[in-house]
Coordinates of C-alpha atoms in Angstrom, one line a residue:
T314 CA 52.6 -87.5 22.4
D315 CA 52.6 -86.1 18.9
D316 CA 51.9 -89.6 17.4
L317 CA 48.1 -89.9 17.3
S318 CA 48.2 -93.4 15.7
G319 CA 47.6 -96.6 17.7
E320 CA 47.1 -96.2 21.4
I321 CA 46.9 -92.6 22.4
F322 CA 46.3 -92.9 26.2
A323 CA 46.5 -95.8 28.6
V324 CA 46.2 -96.3 32.4
A325 CA 47.2 -99.3 34.4
D326 CA 47.0 -100.0 38.1
I327 CA 50.0 -100.3 40.4
S328 CA 50.7 -103.9 39.5
G329 CA 50.7 -103.0 35.7
V330 CA 47.3 -104.5 34.9
P331 CA 45.6 -102.4 32.1
V332 CA 42.6 -100.4 33.3
M333 CA 41.8 -98.1 30.5
A334 CA 42.9 -97.3 26.9
I335 CA 42.1 -94.8 24.2
N336 CA 42.9 -95.9 20.8
S337 CA 42.9 -93.8 17.6
S338 CA 41.3 -96.8 15.8
G339 CA 38.0 -96.1 17.6
V340 CA 38.3 -99.2 19.7
S341 CA 38.8 -98.2 23.4
Y342 CA 38.0 -99.9 26.6
F343 CA 37.7 -99.5 30.3
E344 CA 38.2 -102.4 32.8
G345 CA 36.0 -102.6 35.9
K346 CA 33.0 -100.5 37.0
L347 CA 32.4 -97.1 35.7
G348 CA 30.4 -94.5 37.7
I349 CA 29.2 -91.3 36.2
G350 CA 27.9 -88.9 38.9
V351 CA 28.7 -91.5 41.6
R352 CA 31.9 -92.3 43.3
T353 CA 31.1 -95.9 44.2
P354 CA 29.5 -97.6 41.2
L355 CA 27.7 -100.8 42.0
T356 CA 27.5 -102.1 38.4
T357 CA 29.6 -102.1 35.3
L358 CA 27.9 -98.8 34.4
H359 CA 26.3 -96.8 37.2
L360 CA 24.7 -93.5 36.4
N361 CA 23.4 -91.0 39.0
D362 CA 21.9 -87.6 38.4
P363 CA 19.9 -85.9 41.2
S364 CA 17.4 -84.6 38.6
G365 CA 17.0 -88.1 37.0
S366 CA 19.4 -90.1 34.9
V367 CA 18.9 -90.3 31.2
I368 CA 20.5 -92.5 28.5
R369 CA 20.0 -91.1 25.1
L370 CA 20.8 -92.9 21.8
S371 CA 20.8 -90.7 18.7
S372 CA 21.8 -90.7 15.1
D373 CA 22.1 -88.1 12.3
Q374 CA 19.3 -89.6 10.2
H375 CA 16.3 -91.8 10.5
T376 CA 17.4 -95.3 11.0
D377 CA 16.6 -98.7 12.6
D378 CA 20.0 -98.9 14.2
N379 CA 19.3 -97.1 17.6
K380 CA 19.4 -100.1 19.8
I381 CA 20.6 -101.8 22.9
E382 CA 22.0 -105.3 22.2
F383 CA 22.5 -108.2 24.5
D384 CA 25.4 -110.4 23.6
A385 CA 25.2 -113.7 25.5
L386 CA 28.7 -115.1 24.8
N387 CA 30.7 -112.0 24.0
N388 CA 31.2 -113.2 20.4
G389 CA 29.1 -110.8 18.5
S390 CA 26.0 -113.2 18.6
I391 CA 23.2 -110.8 19.5
F392 CA 20.4 -112.8 21.2
H393 CA 18.1 -110.0 22.4
S394 CA 17.8 -106.3 21.7
I395 CA 15.6 -103.2 22.1
V396 CA 15.4 -101.3 18.9
S397 CA 14.1 -97.8 18.1
N398 CA 13.2 -97.7 14.4
T399 CA 12.7 -94.1 13.5
Q400 CA 12.1 -95.1 9.9
T401 CA 8.8 -96.8 10.7
G402 CA 8.3 -95.0 14.1
N403 CA 8.1 -98.2 16.2
L404 CA 9.9 -99.5 19.2
Q405 CA 10.8 -103.2 19.1
I406 CA 11.6 -105.6 21.8
R407 CA 13.4 -108.5 20.1
A408 CA 14.1 -111.9 21.6
G409 CA 15.9 -114.8 19.9
D410 CA 17.4 -113.0 16.9
G411 CA 20.5 -115.0 17.5
G412 CA 18.9 -118.3 18.6
S413 CA 15.7 -120.2 18.9
G414 CA 13.0 -120.9 21.6
H415 CA 13.3 -117.4 23.1
E416 CA 10.4 -115.5 24.7
V417 CA 9.7 -112.2 26.3
N418 CA 8.4 -112.5 29.9
I419 CA 6.9 -109.6 31.8
Y420 CA 7.0 -109.4 35.7
T421 CA 5.4 -106.9 38.0
D422 CA 6.2 -106.7 41.8
G423 CA 8.5 -109.6 41.2
L424 CA 5.7 -111.9 40.1
F425 CA 5.1 -113.3 36.6
A426 CA 2.5 -111.4 34.6
A427 CA 2.6 -112.2 30.9
S428 CA 4.6 -114.0 28.2
F429 CA 5.2 -113.7 24.5
D430 CA 6.4 -117.2 23.5
N431 CA 8.7 -118.2 20.5
N432 CA 5.5 -119.0 18.4
Q433 CA 4.2 -115.5 18.8
R434 CA 1.5 -116.3 21.2
L435 CA 0.6 -114.2 24.2
G436 CA -0.1 -115.6 27.5
I437 CA -1.6 -113.5 30.3
G438 CA -1.3 -115.1 33.8
T439 CA 0.3 -118.2 32.1
A440 CA 3.8 -118.9 30.8
G441 CA 2.5 -121.6 28.3
P442 CA 0.0 -120.1 25.9
D443 CA -1.5 -122.6 23.5
E444 CA -3.4 -120.1 21.2
K445 CA -2.6 -116.6 19.9
L446 CA -4.1 -115.4 23.2
T447 CA -4.4 -117.5 26.3
V448 CA -5.6 -116.0 29.5
S449 CA -5.5 -117.6 33.0
G450 CA -7.9 -115.6 35.1
I451 CA -11.0 -113.4 34.5
I452 CA -11.4 -111.4 31.4
R453 CA -13.4 -108.1 31.4
S454 CA -14.5 -106.2 28.4
V455 CA -16.2 -102.9 28.6
D456 CA -16.9 -102.7 24.8
Q457 CA -17.8 -105.1 22.1
I458 CA -15.8 -108.1 21.2
F459 CA -15.7 -108.5 17.4
F460 CA -15.1 -111.6 15.3
G461 CA -13.7 -112.0 11.8
A462 CA -12.5 -109.5 9.3
I463 CA -14.1 -106.1 8.2
N464 CA -16.6 -106.8 5.4
T465 CA -15.3 -105.2 2.2
D466 CA -18.7 -104.8 0.7
N467 CA -20.1 -102.6 3.4
G468 CA -17.2 -101.6 5.6
L469 CA -18.7 -103.2 8.6
T470 CA -16.9 -105.4 11.1
G471 CA -17.9 -109.0 11.7
P472 CA -20.4 -110.2 14.3
Y473 CA -19.8 -109.2 17.9
I474 CA -21.1 -109.7 21.5
E475 CA -21.4 -107.1 24.1
S476 CA -22.9 -106.4 27.6
Y477 CA -26.4 -105.1 27.3
D478 CA -27.0 -102.3 29.8
D479 CA -24.6 -104.3 32.1
K480 CA -27.5 -106.7 32.7
G481 CA -27.4 -109.2 29.8
L482 CA -25.5 -110.3 26.8
K483 CA -26.2 -109.1 23.2
F484 CA -25.2 -110.8 20.0
D485 CA -25.3 -108.9 16.8
Y486 CA -24.2 -109.7 13.3
N487 CA -23.8 -106.0 12.6
G488 CA -25.8 -105.7 9.5
N489 CA -23.9 -108.2 7.4
N490 CA -26.1 -110.0 4.9
G491 CA -26.8 -113.5 5.9
G492 CA -25.7 -112.9 9.5
E493 CA -27.2 -115.4 12.0
F494 CA -26.7 -116.8 15.4
Q495 CA -25.9 -120.5 15.6
V496 CA -25.2 -122.9 18.4
W497 CA -23.2 -126.1 17.7
N498 CA -22.6 -129.3 19.6
H499 CA -19.3 -131.4 19.4
D500 CA -19.5 -135.1 19.5
V501 CA -17.9 -136.2 22.8
N502 CA -16.5 -139.3 20.9
G503 CA -14.6 -137.3 18.5
G504 CA -17.2 -137.1 15.6
A505 CA -18.0 -134.2 13.5
A506 CA -19.7 -131.1 15.1
S507 CA -23.5 -130.6 14.5
E508 CA -25.7 -127.5 14.4
V509 CA -28.2 -127.4 17.4
F510 CA -30.3 -124.4 16.6
T511 CA -30.1 -121.2 14.6
I512 CA -31.6 -117.7 14.7
D513 CA -31.4 -116.3 11.2
Q514 CA -31.4 -112.8 9.8
D515 CA -35.2 -112.8 9.7
S516 CA -35.4 -113.7 13.5
D517 CA -36.7 -117.1 12.6
I518 CA -35.6 -119.9 15.0
F519 CA -35.1 -123.4 13.8
M520 CA -33.5 -126.6 15.1
A521 CA -31.9 -129.2 12.9
A522 CA -32.4 -132.0 15.5
G523 CA -32.9 -132.6 19.2
N524 CA -35.6 -132.0 21.7
V525 CA -36.5 -129.0 23.9
S526 CA -37.5 -129.0 27.6
I527 CA -39.2 -126.1 29.2
G528 CA -39.9 -125.9 33.0
K529 CA -38.0 -129.0 33.8
T530 CA -34.4 -130.1 34.2
T531 CA -34.7 -133.7 32.9
A532 CA -34.6 -134.9 29.2
A533 CA -37.5 -133.9 27.0
L534 CA -39.9 -136.7 26.3
G535 CA -40.6 -135.4 22.8
R536 CA -39.6 -132.7 20.4
L537 CA -41.2 -130.1 22.8
D538 CA -41.7 -131.0 26.5
V539 CA -43.4 -128.4 28.6
S540 CA -43.8 -128.8 32.3
G541 CA -46.6 -126.3 33.1
T542 CA -49.3 -124.5 31.1
L543 CA -48.8 -124.0 27.3
A544 CA -50.6 -121.0 26.0
M545 CA -51.1 -119.4 22.6
S546 CA -52.0 -115.8 22.3
V547 CA -52.6 -112.9 19.9
G548 CA -51.2 -109.7 21.3
T549 CA -52.3 -109.8 25.0
T550 CA -55.2 -112.1 24.4
K551 CA -54.9 -115.7 25.2
R552 CA -56.5 -117.8 22.5
F553 CA -55.6 -121.3 23.5
Q554 CA -53.9 -123.1 26.3
T555 CA -53.3 -126.7 27.5
F556 CA -52.6 -127.9 31.1
Y557 CA -52.5 -131.1 32.9
T558 CA -54.6 -131.9 36.0
A559 CA -55.8 -135.1 37.7
G560 CA -54.8 -137.3 34.9
F561 CA -56.4 -135.2 32.2
T562 CA -54.9 -132.8 29.6
F563 CA -56.9 -129.7 28.6

């Protein structure tokens, strides 16, 4: 036809049901399954290329509009999308743009692996994270674990813990002034937390309250309860010791 307005080309099946239409308005459609490189498409759009199928989305300028959208009700309400934002250089997986309570779940080998919930919390091994990161399983770190923000005065990170020669655990306040190691105890009855003991930046150790037992597994009978010999030395030379024998303490 010489008239390029409206419907330019249309195809219907033998019963007259429309199958495909090409319209000059830019709105065209195809009913049924479409196969590209395959004669028997198994889905609405089925691509097959012996060297590997590729779907490419491109634009003439940097934009955040290269996206794949998921319309749940076929009414233009986009619930989920995958967005390539070439303006900022990031790839976005977006859930819940057109609703609420949406989350992103990750599965491997058909089994649940991780979840980002609608409160921006990440759960690994659990679909119900209750903190910014909730892990159900063993956590392994081969490097330091840092706490807090970077100190703007000296550019150092906050305190950290790390494995020491794969044999022990090391705590370090990373040179920040006033850094110290503290152990606190929480009241089981819901009262305020209290400080148990502290190692300060000068390597001094002090306790605000409580007793210490050494060499025994029962409660201390005093501030310091030692089961065994108590010795005091200078260097490698023992200067004083006390021990208990036959009812006497020496």
